Structures are given as structure tokens and as C-alpha cells.
Short mmCIF file of C-alpha atoms and ligand atoms in Angstrom, two decimals:
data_model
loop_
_atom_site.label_atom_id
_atom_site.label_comp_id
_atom_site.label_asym_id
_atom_site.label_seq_id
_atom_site.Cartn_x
_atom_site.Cartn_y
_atom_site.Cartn_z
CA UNK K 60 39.04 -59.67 -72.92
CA UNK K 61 38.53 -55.73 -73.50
CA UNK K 62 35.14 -56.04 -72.31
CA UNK K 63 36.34 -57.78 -68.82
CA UNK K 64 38.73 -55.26 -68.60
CA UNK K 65 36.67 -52.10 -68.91
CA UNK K 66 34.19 -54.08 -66.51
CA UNK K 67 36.54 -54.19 -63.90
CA UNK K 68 37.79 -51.25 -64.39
CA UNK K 69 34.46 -49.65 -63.97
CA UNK K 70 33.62 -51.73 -60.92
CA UNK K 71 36.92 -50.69 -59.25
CA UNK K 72 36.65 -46.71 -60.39
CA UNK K 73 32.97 -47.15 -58.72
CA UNK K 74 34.45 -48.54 -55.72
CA UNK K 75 37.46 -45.70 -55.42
CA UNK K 76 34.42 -43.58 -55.92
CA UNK K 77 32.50 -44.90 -52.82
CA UNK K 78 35.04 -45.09 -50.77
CA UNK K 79 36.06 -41.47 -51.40
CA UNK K 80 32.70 -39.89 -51.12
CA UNK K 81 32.97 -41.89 -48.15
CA UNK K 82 35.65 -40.42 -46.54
CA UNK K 83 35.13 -36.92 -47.50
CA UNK K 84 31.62 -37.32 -45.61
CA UNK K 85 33.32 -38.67 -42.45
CA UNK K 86 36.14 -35.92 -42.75
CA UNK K 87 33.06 -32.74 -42.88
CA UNK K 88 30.81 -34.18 -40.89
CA UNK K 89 34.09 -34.49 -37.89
CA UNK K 90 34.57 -30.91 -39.67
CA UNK K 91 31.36 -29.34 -38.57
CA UNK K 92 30.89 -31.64 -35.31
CA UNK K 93 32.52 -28.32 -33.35
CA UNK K 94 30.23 -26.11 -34.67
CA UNK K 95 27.04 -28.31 -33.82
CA UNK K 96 28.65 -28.03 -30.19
CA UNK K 97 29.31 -23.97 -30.25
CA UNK K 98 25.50 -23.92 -31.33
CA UNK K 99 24.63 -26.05 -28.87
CA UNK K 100 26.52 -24.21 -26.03
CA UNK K 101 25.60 -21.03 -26.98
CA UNK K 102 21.74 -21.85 -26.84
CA UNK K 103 22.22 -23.13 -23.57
CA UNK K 104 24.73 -21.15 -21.68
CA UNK K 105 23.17 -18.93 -19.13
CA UNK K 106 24.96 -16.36 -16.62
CA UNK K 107 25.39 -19.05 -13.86
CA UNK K 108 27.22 -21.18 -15.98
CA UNK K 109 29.41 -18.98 -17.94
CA UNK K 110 32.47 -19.87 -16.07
CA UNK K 111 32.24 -23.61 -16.75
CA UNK K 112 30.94 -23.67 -20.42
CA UNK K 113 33.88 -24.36 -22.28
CA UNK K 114 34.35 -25.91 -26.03
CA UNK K 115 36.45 -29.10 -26.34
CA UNK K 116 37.74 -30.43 -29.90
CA UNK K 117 41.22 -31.30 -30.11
CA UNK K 118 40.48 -33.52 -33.03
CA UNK K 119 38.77 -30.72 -35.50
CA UNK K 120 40.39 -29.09 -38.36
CA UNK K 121 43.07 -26.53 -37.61
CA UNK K 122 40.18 -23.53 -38.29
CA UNK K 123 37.99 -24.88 -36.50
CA UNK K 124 40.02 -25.64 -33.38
CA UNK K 125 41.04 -21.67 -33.97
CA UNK K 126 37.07 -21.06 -34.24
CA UNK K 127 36.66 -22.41 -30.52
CA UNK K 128 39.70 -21.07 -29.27
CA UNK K 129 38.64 -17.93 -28.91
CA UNK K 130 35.28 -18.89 -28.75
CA UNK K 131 36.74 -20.41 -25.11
CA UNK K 132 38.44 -16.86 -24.87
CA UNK K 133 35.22 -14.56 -25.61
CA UNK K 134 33.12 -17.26 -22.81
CA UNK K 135 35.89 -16.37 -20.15
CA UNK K 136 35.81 -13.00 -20.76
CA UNK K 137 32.37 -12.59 -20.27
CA UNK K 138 32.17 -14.68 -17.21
CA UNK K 139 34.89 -12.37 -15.95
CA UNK K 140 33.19 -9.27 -17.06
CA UNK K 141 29.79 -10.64 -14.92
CA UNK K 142 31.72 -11.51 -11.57
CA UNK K 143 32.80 -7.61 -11.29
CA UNK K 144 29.19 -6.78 -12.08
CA UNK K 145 27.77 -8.91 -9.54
CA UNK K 146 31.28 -7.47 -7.51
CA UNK K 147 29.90 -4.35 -7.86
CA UNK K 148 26.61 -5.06 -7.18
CA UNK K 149 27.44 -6.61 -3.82
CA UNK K 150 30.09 -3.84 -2.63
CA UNK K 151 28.08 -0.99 -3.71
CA UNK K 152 25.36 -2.06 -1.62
CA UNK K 153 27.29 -2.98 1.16
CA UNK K 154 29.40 0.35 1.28
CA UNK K 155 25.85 2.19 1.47
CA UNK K 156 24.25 -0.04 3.46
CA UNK K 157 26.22 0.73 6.91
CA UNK K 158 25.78 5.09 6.74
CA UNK K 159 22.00 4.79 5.17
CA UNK K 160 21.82 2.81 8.17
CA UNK K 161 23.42 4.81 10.60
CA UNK K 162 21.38 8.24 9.13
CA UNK K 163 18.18 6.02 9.50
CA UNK K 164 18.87 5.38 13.41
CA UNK K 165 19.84 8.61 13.97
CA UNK K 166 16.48 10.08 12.06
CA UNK K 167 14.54 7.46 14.06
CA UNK K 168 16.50 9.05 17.66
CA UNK K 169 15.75 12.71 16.37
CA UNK K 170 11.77 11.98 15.78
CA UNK K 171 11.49 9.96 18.99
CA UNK K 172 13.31 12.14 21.31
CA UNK K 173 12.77 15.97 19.86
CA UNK K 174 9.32 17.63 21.58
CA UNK K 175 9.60 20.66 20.14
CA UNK K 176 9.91 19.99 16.29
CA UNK K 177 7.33 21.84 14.09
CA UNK K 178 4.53 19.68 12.13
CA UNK K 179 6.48 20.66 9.04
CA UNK K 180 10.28 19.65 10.13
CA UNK K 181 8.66 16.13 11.97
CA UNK K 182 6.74 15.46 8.43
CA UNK K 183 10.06 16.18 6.22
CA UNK K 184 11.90 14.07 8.93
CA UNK K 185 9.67 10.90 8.89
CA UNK K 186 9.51 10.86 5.39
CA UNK K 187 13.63 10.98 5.01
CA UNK K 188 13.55 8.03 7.96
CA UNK K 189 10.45 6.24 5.20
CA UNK K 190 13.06 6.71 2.46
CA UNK K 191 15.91 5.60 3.73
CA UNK K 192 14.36 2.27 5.73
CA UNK K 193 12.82 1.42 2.08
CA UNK K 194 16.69 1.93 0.90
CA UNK K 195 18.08 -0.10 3.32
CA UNK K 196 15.71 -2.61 2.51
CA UNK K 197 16.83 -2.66 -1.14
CA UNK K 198 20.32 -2.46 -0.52
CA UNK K 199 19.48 -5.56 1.86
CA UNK K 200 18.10 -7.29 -0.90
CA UNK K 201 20.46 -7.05 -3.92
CA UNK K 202 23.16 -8.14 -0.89
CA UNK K 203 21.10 -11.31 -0.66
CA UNK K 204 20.84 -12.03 -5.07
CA UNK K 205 24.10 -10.98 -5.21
CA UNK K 206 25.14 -13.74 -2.43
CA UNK K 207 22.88 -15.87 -4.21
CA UNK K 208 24.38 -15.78 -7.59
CA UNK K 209 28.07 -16.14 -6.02
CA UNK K 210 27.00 -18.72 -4.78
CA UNK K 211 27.82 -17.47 -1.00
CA UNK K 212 24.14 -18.25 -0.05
CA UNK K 213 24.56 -21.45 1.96
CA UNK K 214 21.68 -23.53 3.23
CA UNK K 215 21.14 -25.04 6.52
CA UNK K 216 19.16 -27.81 5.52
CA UNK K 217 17.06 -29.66 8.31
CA UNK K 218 13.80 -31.00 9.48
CA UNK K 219 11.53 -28.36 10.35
CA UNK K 220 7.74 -28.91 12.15
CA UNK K 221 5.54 -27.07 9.55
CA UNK K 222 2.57 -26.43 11.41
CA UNK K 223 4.51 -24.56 13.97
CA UNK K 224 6.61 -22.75 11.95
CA UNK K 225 3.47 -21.48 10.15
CA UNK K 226 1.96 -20.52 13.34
CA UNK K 227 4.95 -18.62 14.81
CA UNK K 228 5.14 -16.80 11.12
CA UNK K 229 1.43 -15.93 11.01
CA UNK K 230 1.83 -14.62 14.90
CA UNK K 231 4.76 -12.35 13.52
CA UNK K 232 3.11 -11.08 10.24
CA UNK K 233 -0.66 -10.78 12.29
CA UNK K 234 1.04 -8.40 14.60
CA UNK K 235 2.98 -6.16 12.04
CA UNK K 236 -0.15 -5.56 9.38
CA UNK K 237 -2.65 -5.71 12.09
CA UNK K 238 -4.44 -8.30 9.79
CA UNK K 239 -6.46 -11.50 10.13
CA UNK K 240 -3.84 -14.55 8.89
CA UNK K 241 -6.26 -17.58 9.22
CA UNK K 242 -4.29 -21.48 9.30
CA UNK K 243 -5.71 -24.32 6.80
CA UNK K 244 -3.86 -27.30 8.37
CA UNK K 245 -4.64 -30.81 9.15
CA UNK K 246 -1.58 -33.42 9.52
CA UNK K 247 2.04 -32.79 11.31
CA UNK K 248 3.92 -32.06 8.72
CA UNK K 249 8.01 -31.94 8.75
CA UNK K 250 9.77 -30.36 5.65
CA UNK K 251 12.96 -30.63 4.63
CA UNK K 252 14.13 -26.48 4.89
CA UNK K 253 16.25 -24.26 5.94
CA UNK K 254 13.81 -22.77 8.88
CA UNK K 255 15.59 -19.33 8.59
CA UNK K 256 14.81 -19.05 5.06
CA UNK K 257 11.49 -20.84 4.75
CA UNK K 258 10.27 -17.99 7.19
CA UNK K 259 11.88 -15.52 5.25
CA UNK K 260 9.86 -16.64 2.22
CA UNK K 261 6.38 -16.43 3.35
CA UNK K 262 7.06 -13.67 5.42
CA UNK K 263 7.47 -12.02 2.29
CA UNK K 264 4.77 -13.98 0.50
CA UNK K 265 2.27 -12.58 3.21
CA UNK K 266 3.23 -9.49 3.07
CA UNK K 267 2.65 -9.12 -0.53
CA UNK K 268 -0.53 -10.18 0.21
CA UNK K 269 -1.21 -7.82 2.59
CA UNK K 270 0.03 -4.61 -0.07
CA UNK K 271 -2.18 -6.19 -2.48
CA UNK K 272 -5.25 -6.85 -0.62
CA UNK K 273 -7.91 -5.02 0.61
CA UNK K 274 -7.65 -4.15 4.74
CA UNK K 275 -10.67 -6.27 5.82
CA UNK K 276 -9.60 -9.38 3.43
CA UNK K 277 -8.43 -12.27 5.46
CA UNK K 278 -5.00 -13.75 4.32
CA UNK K 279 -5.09 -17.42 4.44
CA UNK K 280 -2.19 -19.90 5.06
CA UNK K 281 -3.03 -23.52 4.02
CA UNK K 282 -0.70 -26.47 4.42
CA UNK K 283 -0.87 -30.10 3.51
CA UNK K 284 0.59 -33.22 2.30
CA UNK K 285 1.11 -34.99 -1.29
CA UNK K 286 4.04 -36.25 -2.44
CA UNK K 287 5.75 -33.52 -1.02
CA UNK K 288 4.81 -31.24 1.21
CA UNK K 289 2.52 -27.85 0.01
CA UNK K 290 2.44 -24.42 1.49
CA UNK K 291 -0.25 -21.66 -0.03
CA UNK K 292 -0.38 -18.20 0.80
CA UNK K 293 -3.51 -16.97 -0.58
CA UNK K 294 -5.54 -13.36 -0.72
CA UNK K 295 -8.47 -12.00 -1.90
CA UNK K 296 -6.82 -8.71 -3.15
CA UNK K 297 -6.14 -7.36 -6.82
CA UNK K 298 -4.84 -10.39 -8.25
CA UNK K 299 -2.25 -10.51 -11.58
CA UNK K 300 -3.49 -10.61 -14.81
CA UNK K 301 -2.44 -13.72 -16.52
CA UNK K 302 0.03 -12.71 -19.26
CA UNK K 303 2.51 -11.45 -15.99
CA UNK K 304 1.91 -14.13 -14.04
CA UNK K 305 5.10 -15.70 -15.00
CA UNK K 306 7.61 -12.77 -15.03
CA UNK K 307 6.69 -11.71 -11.64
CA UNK K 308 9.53 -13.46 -10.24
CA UNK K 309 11.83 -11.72 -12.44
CA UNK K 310 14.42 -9.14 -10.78
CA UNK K 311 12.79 -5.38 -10.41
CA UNK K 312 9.57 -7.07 -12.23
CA UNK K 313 6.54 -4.58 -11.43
CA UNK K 314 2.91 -5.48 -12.70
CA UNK K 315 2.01 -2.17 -12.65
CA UNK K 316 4.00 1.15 -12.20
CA UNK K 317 0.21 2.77 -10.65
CA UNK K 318 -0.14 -0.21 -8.14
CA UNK K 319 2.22 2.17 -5.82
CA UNK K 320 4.11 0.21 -3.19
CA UNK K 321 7.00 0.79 -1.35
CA UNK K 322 9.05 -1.96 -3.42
CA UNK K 323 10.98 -2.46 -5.93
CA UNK K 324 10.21 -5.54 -7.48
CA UNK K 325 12.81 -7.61 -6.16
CA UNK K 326 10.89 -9.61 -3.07
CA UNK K 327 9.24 -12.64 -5.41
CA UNK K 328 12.38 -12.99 -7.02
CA UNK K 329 14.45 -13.71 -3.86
CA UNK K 330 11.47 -16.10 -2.47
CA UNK K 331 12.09 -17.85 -5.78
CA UNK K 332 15.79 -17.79 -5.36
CA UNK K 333 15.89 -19.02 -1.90
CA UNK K 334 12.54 -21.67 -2.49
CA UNK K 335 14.59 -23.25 -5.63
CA UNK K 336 17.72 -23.02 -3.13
CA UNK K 337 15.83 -25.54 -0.47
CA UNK K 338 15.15 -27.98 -3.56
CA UNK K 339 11.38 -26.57 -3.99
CA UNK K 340 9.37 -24.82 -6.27
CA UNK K 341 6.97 -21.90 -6.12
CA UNK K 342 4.58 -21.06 -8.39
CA UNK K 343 1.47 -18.64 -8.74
CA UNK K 344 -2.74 -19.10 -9.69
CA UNK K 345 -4.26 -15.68 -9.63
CA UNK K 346 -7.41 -13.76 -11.32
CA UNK K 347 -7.39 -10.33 -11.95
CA UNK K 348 -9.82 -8.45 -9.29
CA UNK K 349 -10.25 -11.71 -7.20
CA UNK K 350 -7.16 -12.49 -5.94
CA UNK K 351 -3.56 -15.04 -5.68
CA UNK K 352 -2.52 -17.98 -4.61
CA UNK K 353 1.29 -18.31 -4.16
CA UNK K 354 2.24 -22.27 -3.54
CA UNK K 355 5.05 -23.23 -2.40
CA UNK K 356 6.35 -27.37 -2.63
CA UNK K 357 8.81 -28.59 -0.38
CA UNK K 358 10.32 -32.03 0.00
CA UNK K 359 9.50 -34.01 3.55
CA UNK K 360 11.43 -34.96 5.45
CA UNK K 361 12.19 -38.38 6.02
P1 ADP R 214 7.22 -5.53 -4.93
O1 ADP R 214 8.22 -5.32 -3.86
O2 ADP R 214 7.17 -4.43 -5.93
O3 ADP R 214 5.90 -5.95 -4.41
P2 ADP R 214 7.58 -8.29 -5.72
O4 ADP R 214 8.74 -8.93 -6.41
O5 ADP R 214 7.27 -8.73 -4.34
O6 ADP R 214 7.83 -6.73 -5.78
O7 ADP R 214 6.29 -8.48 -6.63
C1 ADP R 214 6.37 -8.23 -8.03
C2 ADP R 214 5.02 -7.77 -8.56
O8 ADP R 214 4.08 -8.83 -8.45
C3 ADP R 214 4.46 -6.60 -7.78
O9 ADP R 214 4.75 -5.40 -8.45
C4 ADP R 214 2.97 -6.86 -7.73
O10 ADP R 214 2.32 -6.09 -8.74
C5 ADP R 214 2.80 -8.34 -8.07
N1 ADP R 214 2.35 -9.10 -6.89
C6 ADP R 214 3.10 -9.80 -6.03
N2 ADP R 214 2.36 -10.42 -5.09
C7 ADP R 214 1.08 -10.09 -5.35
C8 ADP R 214 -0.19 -10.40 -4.76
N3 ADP R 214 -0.28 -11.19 -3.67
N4 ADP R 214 -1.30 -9.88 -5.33
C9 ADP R 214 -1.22 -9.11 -6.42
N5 ADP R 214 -0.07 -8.76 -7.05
C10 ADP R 214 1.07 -9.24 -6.53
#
């Protein structure tokens, strides 16, 4: 009879045993189930989704709840703290925008109306009319990332004739750089874009391509049809050495402080912005001393 006792005792103190080792796992692991999700939010929360990121666990621990209560609270702070920046980015460059502006026309009046200006004063004046049209530009610019990452930049998505579009935008960019812009096509192709921006891209694109290359280089301009449709701007110029190929389309990204241009970096990054906008993707192929080949993939439209 002892022995049948003690064996049921030890059967049922191994079963109390189980069942609270049991329950002790279940009770840490719902424990630590919040902080798998702060690690989880914090590797993946980026500056366009700061607003929305927010930690839910109404069934965690009392700490823990406190833990992602003001983990919540330090999230909406900084997604507070980055709308004024991009605030500020946006006003600042539209307060300066409209006098840089107005000083540029009036420069621009002054150079093309005054006869009797000295070599000296007309030098000093077109460079202060170079300086601030370059200004303008990048005022124009951050205007357009800062619209961009309000999410103020609205698309007007619709079928657009490729092949003309290309030829209309080679026309344009063959009469400002005075270079040869040669069209690869075969098919009629009809993309799925917002016309006003797709031109706004390779217009851009090109005139990298012009900066970069070598005056008597040809440009080309290829398009044709996969899956989706493909658009390459390609040149013969300097080309990027590999290791920057992919942070060119970073914001005020330069390859090289010597390769002096009149920009500041920020052009690839709004083709990028606006490309990924229209639901495409760009991407670049380029050898140092040979030349790049930006492509461009757009859906078609059907
Ligand atoms: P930027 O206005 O300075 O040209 P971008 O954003 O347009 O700025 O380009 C970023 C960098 O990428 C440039 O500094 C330039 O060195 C490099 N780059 C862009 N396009 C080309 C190209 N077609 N050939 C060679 N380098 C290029």
C-alpha cells in the first residue's frame, strides 16, 4: 500500500510539474511575443512609414504593454519631427524659389537688352544669371521629392504611344545639346504612364548622358517589348564604376566631386522616384571608360 501511494504520488507531482513548466512557457513566451514585434518593427520601419507603424499588445504583461507605449509615443514623435523637416524642406524652397526667379529674369533682361556693358560687368552678370538658373533648378527639384514624399505627387496614369513620345523627346533634347539622339525601335508600343512624367524622366536620363559623354558620342534611345514594356537610354561616355552603381539614385549622390557638373546629385533620384511612382523600375549597366545604359520597365497597356 505505501509503495502505491508514493507511486502515485510521484506520478501526480510529475504531472503538477508538467503542467506548470507548461504554463510558465506559454505565460513568457506571450511575455516576450511584444518584443519579437518591436524588433520586428523597428528593422523594418522606414521614413515613409513612420506615421503608420504602430505596436499593438493589449494582452502582454503590464511592463511590457508600458514598453510599447511609449515605444508608440517615441514612433509618433519622430514621424512628427520628419513632416516639419520635409515642411521645411518644401517651404524653404518655395519661399526662394519665386525672388531667385524674379533676379534670374531680370539678369536675363539686363544681358539681353544693355549694349554698352563692359566685357567684365557682362561676364560677372552671366555668371550670377548661370548661378541662379542652376538654383532655381535645385530649389525646383527638392519641391518635387518633397511633394513626392508627402505624398502630393499625383499621377495621371494613361495609355501613352511610346514610339512617339520617344521621338517628340529626342526632337526636344537633339535641339537643346546640339547632339545626335539615334531611335532603336521596332513594334508600336503603348505604356501604361503618366506622359508628363515619363518625358520628364528621360529627359533627364538623356541629359545625363549628354554631361557624361563625349561631344561626338551618339546617345541612343532603344525601345521594345517583353513582358512589359523597356526603355534604354544609353551613351558611350565615362561610365560608373561598379561599386556606385547602386547609390547613384540616392539623394545629392555624386560619383565623383572632379566629374564637375552643374548638378547636384538629385536628378537620378527623382527619375527613380517618379519611374517607381508609374509602377516601373529603373535600373543601371555601366563600365567605367565605356559607357551606361539606364533601363527603364514600364507596364503596357492593355
Ligand atoms: P547630377 O545632377 O550630379 O548629374 P544625378 O543624380 O543625375 O546628379 O547623377 C548622380 C551621379 O551619377 C552623377 O554625379 C554622375 O557621376 C553619375 N551619372 C549619372 N548618369 C551618368 C551617365 N550617363 N554616365 C556617367 N555617370 C553618370
Amino acid at each position: 500500500m505505501f509503495l502505491a501511494v508514493v507511486q502515485s504520488l510521484g506520478i501526480t507531482s510529475l504531472l503538477v510539474l508538467i503542467v506548470i513548466t507548461a504554463a510558465i512557457a506559454l505565460y513568457i513566451q506571450r511575455s516576450l511575443q511584444p518584443l519579437m514585434q518591436i524588433n520586428q518593427l523597428a528593422a523594418k520601419v522606414s521614413a515613409a512609414d513612420l506615421g503608420q507603424a504602430q505596436l499593438q499588445c493589449d494582452r502582454a504583461p503590464t511592463e511590457v504593454r508600458e514598453l510599447a507605449r511609449t515605444y508608440n509615443m517615441m514612433l509618433e514623435r519622430l514621424a512628427a519631427a520628419w513632416e516639419q523637416q520635409e515642411q521645411f524642406v518644401s517651404n524653404v524652397s518655395h519661399e526662394l524659389r519665386t525672388p531667385l526667379t524674379i533676379v534670374y529674369g531680370y539678369l536675363q533682361s539686363v544681358l539681353r537688352r544693355e549694349t554698352n556693358l563692359t566685357t567684365t560687368q557682362r561676364d560677372a552678370l552671366e555668371t550670377a544669371a548661370s548661378e541662379a538658373d542652376r538654383t532655381i533648378r535645385l530649389l525646383q527639384d527638392l519641391l518635387d521629392l518633397a511633394r513626392a514624399d508627402s505624398g502630393h505627387l499625383h499621377f495621371h496614369m494613361e495609355a501613352v504611344p511610346l514610339n512617339a513620345l520617344i521621338a517628340e523627346v529626342a526632337g526636344m533634347a537633339q535641339q537643346y545639346s546640339n547632339r545626335d539622339i539615334i531611335i532603336e525601335a521596332n513594334d508600336e508600343i503603348i505604356v501604361l504612364a503618366d506622359r508628363h512624367c515619363l518625358k520628364q524622366v528621360l529627359l533627364n536620363l538623356i541629359d545625363n548622358a549628354v554631361k557624361y559623354s563625349d561631344l561626338s558620342l551618339p546617345i541612343a534611345l532603344k525601345i521594345d517589348q517583353l513582358e512589359q514594356a523597356r526603355i534604354q537610354v544609353c551613351d558611350r561616355g565615362v561610365g560608373i564604376p561598379l561599386q556606385q552603381q547602386a547609390r547613384i539614385f540616392e539623394r545629392f549622390y555624386r560619383v565623383d566631386e572632379s566629374r564637375a557638373t552643374s548638378g547636384y546629385g538629385l536628378g537620378l533620384s527623382i527619375v527613380k522616384t517618379l519611374v517607381d511612382g508609374m509602377g516601373g523600375c529603373i535600373t543601371v549597366a555601366s563600365r567605367l571608360g565605356e559607357g551606361s545604359v539606364f533601363t527603364i520597365t514600364l507596364p503596357i497597356a492593355v
